[in-house]
């Protein structure tokens, strides 16, 4: 997708929650490049300092608010004051936790409703809140690979809360449920409280590509970047089984958030924000082809593309006018970034 550097945002301020995140870094870029002032919430000063470095080009448009936990009642009351729009990205994307309810479900769900409550109470100018949801909120994993089925915005993950909250439920199940309950809670909030704003939800599957976030430690990547880095650092001896057959570039996800904010048509909509299907086999093939120096660390396989569901991106393309980057471009650029970080951190 071509980068959009209009000045549609001049004079307006957007609050982005969770600015330290992998996805948020590109949400920041999409709004900053349009001329918006962006205030972002972080949990501590050290996260703010990292964002000041990664987004130094826009330092005069950036400000910060410390919110130690997204689910604190009234926690965003100050942060939302004076803003013209809100993008809520902060939510745990973790696949190893101690307690599914405490560590995944509650921060996602309460975090979302608390942000909305703060906006309703303290930010009268906000007419649109964009929420980062996920394909996790769409997919029905109990149906397996569903050959021939095309997931769309009409689908909702049907996992019951009690199943996801169980101590022994896999964290991946709880994470997916955290996204569907948070997204439903947001639509329910609007129905029940009739606030001054409308919401739009963005539902990406796995998000890859180079993010503008500061990475100082390749052993501590966010979940989706780690998902790719393991394929090129020697830790996978065989091509792993693919978990979700859909992906999108992080830069395109940032762009979709900005378009979802600006588009009148996006009010009350959800957007399945996907480039295409993929497998880890395809990704390994791209890395092996483009980076011969890494070939001995990348597993080699021959598995053909399986007969699995597809993800329908026609609505986001039509209504928001987006074109998505290809898997080849995204993975190539991401690996270039990993190699730069390896060199900078002495891991090369
Ligand atoms: P990251 O782990 O990089 O970012 C998560 C962000 O949420 C961080 O800013 C983190 O803050 C913040 N956060 C998490 N829990 C809390 C909390 N309890 N209180 C305050 N802040 C919190 O993940 P991603 O960038 O990948 O994910 C961002 C969003 O995108 C999430 O909503 C996720 O569900 C969604 N998403 C991501 C996909 C992906 O493949 N990456 C796919 C689909 C959706 P801190 O840095 O301080 O921990």
XYZ file of C-alpha atoms and ligand atoms in Angstrom:
396
model
C 0.000 0.000 0.000
C 1.399 3.370 -0.896
C 2.183 5.482 2.136
C -0.215 8.314 2.680
C 1.408 11.581 3.654
C -1.451 13.981 3.328
C -2.073 16.566 6.009
C -5.601 15.454 6.807
C -4.747 15.415 10.504
C -3.285 18.896 10.893
C -4.417 20.488 14.142
C -6.091 17.325 15.459
C -4.931 15.071 18.274
C -5.387 11.305 18.417
C -4.865 9.137 21.482
C -3.306 5.746 20.698
C -3.290 3.281 23.599
C -0.275 0.978 23.981
C 2.225 2.930 21.874
C 5.084 0.565 22.762
C 3.548 -2.295 20.767
C 4.621 -3.810 17.459
C 1.322 -2.911 15.743
C 0.990 0.445 17.509
C 4.334 1.651 16.108
C 2.831 1.585 12.624
C -0.486 3.016 13.800
C 1.563 5.931 15.151
C 3.337 6.291 11.807
C 0.087 6.282 9.833
C -1.392 9.112 11.922
C 1.828 11.093 12.358
C 2.527 11.038 8.607
C -0.921 12.533 8.037
C -0.053 15.461 10.297
C -2.010 14.440 13.402
C -0.626 15.124 16.828
C -0.496 11.787 18.621
C -0.648 11.257 22.342
C 0.093 7.681 23.266
C -0.304 5.759 26.490
C 2.633 3.774 27.843
C 3.124 1.920 31.097
C 6.409 3.574 32.030
C 8.901 6.291 31.078
C 11.297 3.838 29.500
C 8.668 2.902 26.874
C 8.111 6.601 26.187
C 11.857 7.105 25.703
C 11.994 4.243 23.167
C 9.124 5.718 21.151
C 10.796 9.130 21.182
C 13.774 7.439 19.511
C 11.869 5.254 17.039
C 9.589 8.121 15.977
C 12.105 10.958 16.367
C 11.125 12.327 12.956
C 7.775 13.311 14.449
C 8.950 14.334 17.904
C 7.069 17.657 17.777
C 3.753 15.878 17.153
C 4.193 13.276 19.923
C 3.196 13.303 23.560
C 2.739 10.649 26.233
C 0.421 9.660 29.048
C 1.353 7.026 31.599
C -1.384 4.467 32.236
C 0.011 1.603 34.278
C -2.732 -0.874 33.418
C -5.314 -0.537 30.687
C -8.083 -1.960 32.855
C -7.849 0.565 35.724
C -11.290 2.205 36.098
C -10.964 5.830 35.018
C -7.344 5.136 34.094
C -7.656 6.977 30.776
C -9.700 9.916 32.103
C -6.768 12.339 31.860
C -5.192 10.820 28.726
C -8.314 11.369 26.609
C -8.872 15.005 27.567
C -8.806 17.289 24.524
C -8.356 14.571 21.905
C -10.298 14.347 18.635
C -10.087 10.592 18.187
C -8.911 7.390 19.846
C -7.272 4.202 18.615
C -7.254 1.410 21.171
C -4.514 -1.153 20.510
C -3.293 -2.017 24.038
C -4.148 -5.611 24.826
C -2.024 -8.613 25.789
C -0.988 -10.853 22.880
C 0.764 -13.564 24.859
C 0.751 -17.316 24.342
C 2.275 -18.211 27.702
C 0.495 -16.944 30.788
C -0.133 -18.122 34.352
C -3.830 -17.360 34.486
C -5.978 -17.071 31.356
C -8.615 -14.876 32.933
C -6.317 -12.516 34.842
C -3.615 -12.218 32.175
C -5.615 -12.296 28.921
C -9.393 -12.090 29.176
C -9.822 -9.325 31.746
C -7.205 -6.873 30.416
C -8.650 -7.240 26.913
C -12.303 -6.899 27.879
C -12.161 -4.455 30.801
C -9.371 -2.555 29.072
C -11.673 -1.900 26.131
C -14.735 -0.880 28.117
C -12.692 1.315 30.468
C -11.144 3.175 27.528
C -14.614 3.710 26.030
C -16.009 4.914 29.380
C -13.163 7.440 29.766
C -13.778 8.708 26.232
C -17.508 9.064 26.783
C -16.989 10.978 30.020
C -14.042 13.188 29.155
C -13.604 13.592 25.396
C -16.691 15.230 23.869
C -14.935 15.886 20.534
C -14.319 12.201 19.834
C -16.684 10.912 17.174
C -14.775 7.739 16.273
C -12.867 5.133 18.254
C -10.926 2.534 16.247
C -10.230 -0.719 18.077
C -7.591 -3.290 17.160
C -9.400 -6.601 17.249
C -8.192 -9.715 15.415
C -8.983 -12.631 13.133
C -8.868 -14.432 16.499
C -12.274 -12.838 17.069
C -13.550 -14.222 13.764
C -12.178 -17.766 13.422
C -13.923 -20.871 14.758
C -10.952 -23.093 15.577
C -13.237 -25.989 16.526
C -14.083 -26.332 12.814
C -10.449 -26.982 11.884
C -9.199 -26.143 8.407
C -12.690 -25.814 6.836
C -11.674 -26.415 3.196
C -13.685 -24.212 0.851
C -14.920 -21.852 3.586
C -14.255 -18.108 3.268
C -14.178 -16.282 6.619
C -15.593 -12.774 6.551
C -16.727 -10.038 8.921
C -19.961 -11.996 9.471
C -18.118 -14.700 11.438
C -17.555 -14.618 15.192
C -15.382 -16.921 17.266
C -17.952 -18.922 19.315
C -15.690 -20.030 22.227
C -17.633 -19.797 25.511
C -16.069 -17.587 28.197
C -15.957 -20.417 30.774
C -13.987 -22.613 28.370
C -11.373 -19.926 27.711
C -11.107 -18.960 31.389
C -10.353 -22.538 32.530
C -6.939 -22.890 34.144
C -5.962 -25.712 31.796
C -7.262 -24.151 28.550
C -4.410 -23.422 26.106
C -3.383 -19.754 26.230
C -3.944 -19.550 22.461
C -7.625 -20.399 23.001
C -7.862 -17.815 25.779
C -6.099 -15.175 23.685
C -8.509 -15.714 20.780
C -11.444 -15.527 23.178
C -10.034 -12.371 24.776
C -10.277 -10.674 21.397
C -13.835 -11.760 20.617
C -15.144 -10.837 24.079
C -13.371 -7.474 23.942
C -14.739 -6.694 20.485
C -18.274 -7.727 21.448
C -17.998 -5.702 24.658
C -17.144 -2.648 22.557
C -20.174 -3.025 20.269
C -22.372 -3.731 23.330
C -21.002 -0.622 25.056
C -22.109 1.556 22.162
C -25.566 -0.046 22.061
C -26.083 0.311 25.775
C -24.481 3.673 26.585
C -25.152 5.536 23.316
C -21.947 7.581 23.500
C -21.040 10.568 21.290
C -18.748 8.339 19.190
C -19.060 5.363 16.887
C -16.583 2.528 16.794
C -14.757 0.657 14.030
C -12.914 -2.589 14.638
C -9.896 -3.818 12.669
C -9.447 -7.608 12.564
C -6.017 -8.647 11.274
C -4.757 -12.240 11.252
C -1.024 -12.749 11.905
C 0.737 -9.401 11.502
C 4.236 -9.556 10.021
C 6.675 -7.165 8.340
C 9.062 -4.555 9.728
C 7.562 -2.450 12.471
C 8.838 0.955 13.495
C 8.993 -0.122 17.139
C 12.355 -0.183 18.900
C 13.692 -3.716 19.272
C 16.771 -3.990 21.445
C 16.556 -7.678 22.209
C 15.744 -10.358 19.642
C 15.034 -12.792 22.497
C 12.150 -10.622 23.597
C 10.156 -9.975 20.427
C 6.392 -9.568 20.355
C 4.502 -12.776 19.552
C 4.096 -12.358 15.776
C 7.649 -11.122 15.113
C 9.008 -14.003 17.204
C 6.870 -16.321 15.069
C 8.986 -15.358 12.036
C 12.363 -14.864 13.699
C 12.362 -18.477 14.959
C 12.268 -19.594 11.301
C 15.620 -17.919 10.586
C 17.605 -18.188 13.809
C 18.189 -21.925 13.758
C 15.623 -22.834 16.401
C 13.248 -24.653 14.004
C 14.709 -27.853 12.613
C 11.563 -28.550 10.567
C 8.983 -26.257 9.014
C 6.321 -25.860 11.751
C 2.611 -26.531 11.281
C 0.847 -23.302 10.329
C -1.620 -22.111 12.996
C -3.673 -19.453 11.182
C -3.808 -19.313 7.397
C -3.918 -15.552 7.011
C -1.426 -12.722 7.402
C -1.037 -8.989 6.763
C 1.836 -6.484 6.786
C 2.099 -4.312 9.893
C 2.498 -1.133 7.800
C -0.787 -1.898 6.053
C -2.459 -2.516 9.408
C -1.344 0.947 10.556
C -2.734 2.463 7.378
C -6.077 0.678 7.780
C -6.449 2.098 11.300
C -5.998 5.643 9.957
C -8.416 5.074 7.080
C -10.926 3.476 9.464
C -10.687 6.597 11.587
C -11.161 9.019 8.712
C -13.816 7.200 6.683
C -17.446 8.129 7.413
C -18.464 4.774 5.896
C -16.445 2.880 8.510
C -18.708 3.906 11.398
C -19.956 0.812 13.221
C -18.054 -1.557 10.887
C -15.542 -4.323 11.436
C -12.847 -5.006 8.842
C -11.142 -8.329 8.220
C -7.759 -6.816 7.416
C -5.851 -9.503 5.550
C -3.436 -9.663 2.658
C -3.661 -13.362 1.756
C -3.262 -16.914 2.941
C 0.188 -18.268 3.780
C 2.053 -21.132 5.372
C 5.358 -21.249 7.237
C 6.568 -23.311 4.286
C 6.034 -20.319 2.003
C 7.845 -18.047 4.444
C 10.813 -20.405 4.751
C 10.965 -20.591 0.949
C 11.116 -16.771 0.712
C 13.857 -16.476 3.320
C 15.903 -19.283 1.747
C 15.602 -17.684 -1.691
C 16.292 -14.068 -0.728
C 18.920 -14.639 1.976
C 21.291 -17.427 0.898
C 23.574 -16.565 3.827
C 20.785 -17.679 6.208
C 19.878 -20.847 4.320
C 21.571 -23.227 6.722
C 19.459 -21.864 9.588
C 16.082 -21.997 7.812
C 14.234 -25.326 7.668
C 13.691 -26.747 4.209
C 10.412 -28.421 3.412
C 8.333 -29.314 0.411
C 4.772 -29.280 1.776
C 2.249 -28.064 -0.806
C -0.325 -25.410 0.151
C -3.023 -27.286 2.114
C -6.747 -27.331 1.411
C -7.856 -24.790 4.018
C -10.219 -21.874 4.595
C -9.591 -18.492 3.003
C -10.112 -14.988 4.390
C -12.261 -12.552 2.422
C -10.715 -9.060 2.260
C -13.166 -7.586 -0.238
C -14.897 -5.283 2.264
C -11.756 -3.547 3.536
C -10.447 -3.166 -0.008
C -13.691 -1.740 -1.313
C -14.688 0.512 1.586
C -11.243 1.728 2.655
C -9.530 1.522 -0.726
C -6.540 -0.461 0.494
C -4.082 -2.586 -1.466
C -2.019 -5.000 0.574
C 1.683 -5.742 0.365
C 2.669 -9.205 -0.841
C 4.079 -11.899 1.443
C 7.376 -11.732 -0.476
C 7.778 -7.995 0.157
C 6.739 -8.164 3.769
C 8.930 -11.102 4.769
C 11.891 -9.761 2.794
C 11.663 -6.382 4.552
C 11.175 -8.023 7.934
C 14.239 -10.234 7.537
C 16.316 -7.228 6.445
C 15.258 -5.551 9.686
C 16.097 -8.650 11.760
C 19.554 -8.812 10.188
C 20.137 -5.125 10.991
C 19.115 -5.751 14.608
C 21.351 -8.834 14.796
C 24.279 -6.683 13.680
C 23.400 -3.833 16.051
C 23.015 -6.171 19.036
C 26.067 -8.295 18.297
C 24.032 -11.389 17.411
C 25.177 -11.654 13.806
P 2.709 -6.150 21.547
O 2.939 -7.156 22.628
O 3.840 -5.684 20.760
O 1.938 -4.897 22.148
C 0.944 -4.994 23.114
C 0.711 -3.606 23.647
O -0.327 -3.651 24.644
C 1.949 -3.043 24.354
O 1.964 -1.654 24.199
C 1.683 -3.410 25.809
O 2.368 -2.597 26.728
C 0.186 -3.160 25.871
N -0.457 -3.865 26.967
C -0.634 -5.186 27.106
N -1.265 -5.452 28.247
C -1.487 -4.256 28.856
C -2.086 -3.863 30.083
N -2.621 -4.766 30.914
N -2.122 -2.550 30.380
C -1.573 -1.619 29.543
N -1.005 -1.945 28.364
C -0.954 -3.245 28.033
O 1.592 -6.825 20.649
P 1.049 -6.438 19.206
O 1.532 -5.122 18.789
O 1.272 -7.614 18.360
O -0.508 -6.345 19.521
C -1.176 -5.094 19.581
C -2.641 -5.315 19.315
O -2.796 -5.920 18.034
C -3.326 -6.238 20.323
O -4.635 -5.736 20.530
C -3.369 -7.566 19.584
O -4.405 -8.401 20.045
C -3.612 -7.078 18.158
N -3.264 -8.030 17.127
C -1.945 -8.387 16.895
C -1.630 -9.300 15.909
C -0.225 -9.690 15.608
O -0.004 -10.652 14.831
N 0.781 -9.012 16.147
C -2.689 -9.960 15.118
C -4.028 -9.469 15.383
C -4.290 -8.547 16.360
P 3.850 -2.998 27.248
O 4.773 -2.780 26.069
O 4.107 -2.069 28.365
O 3.762 -4.440 27.650
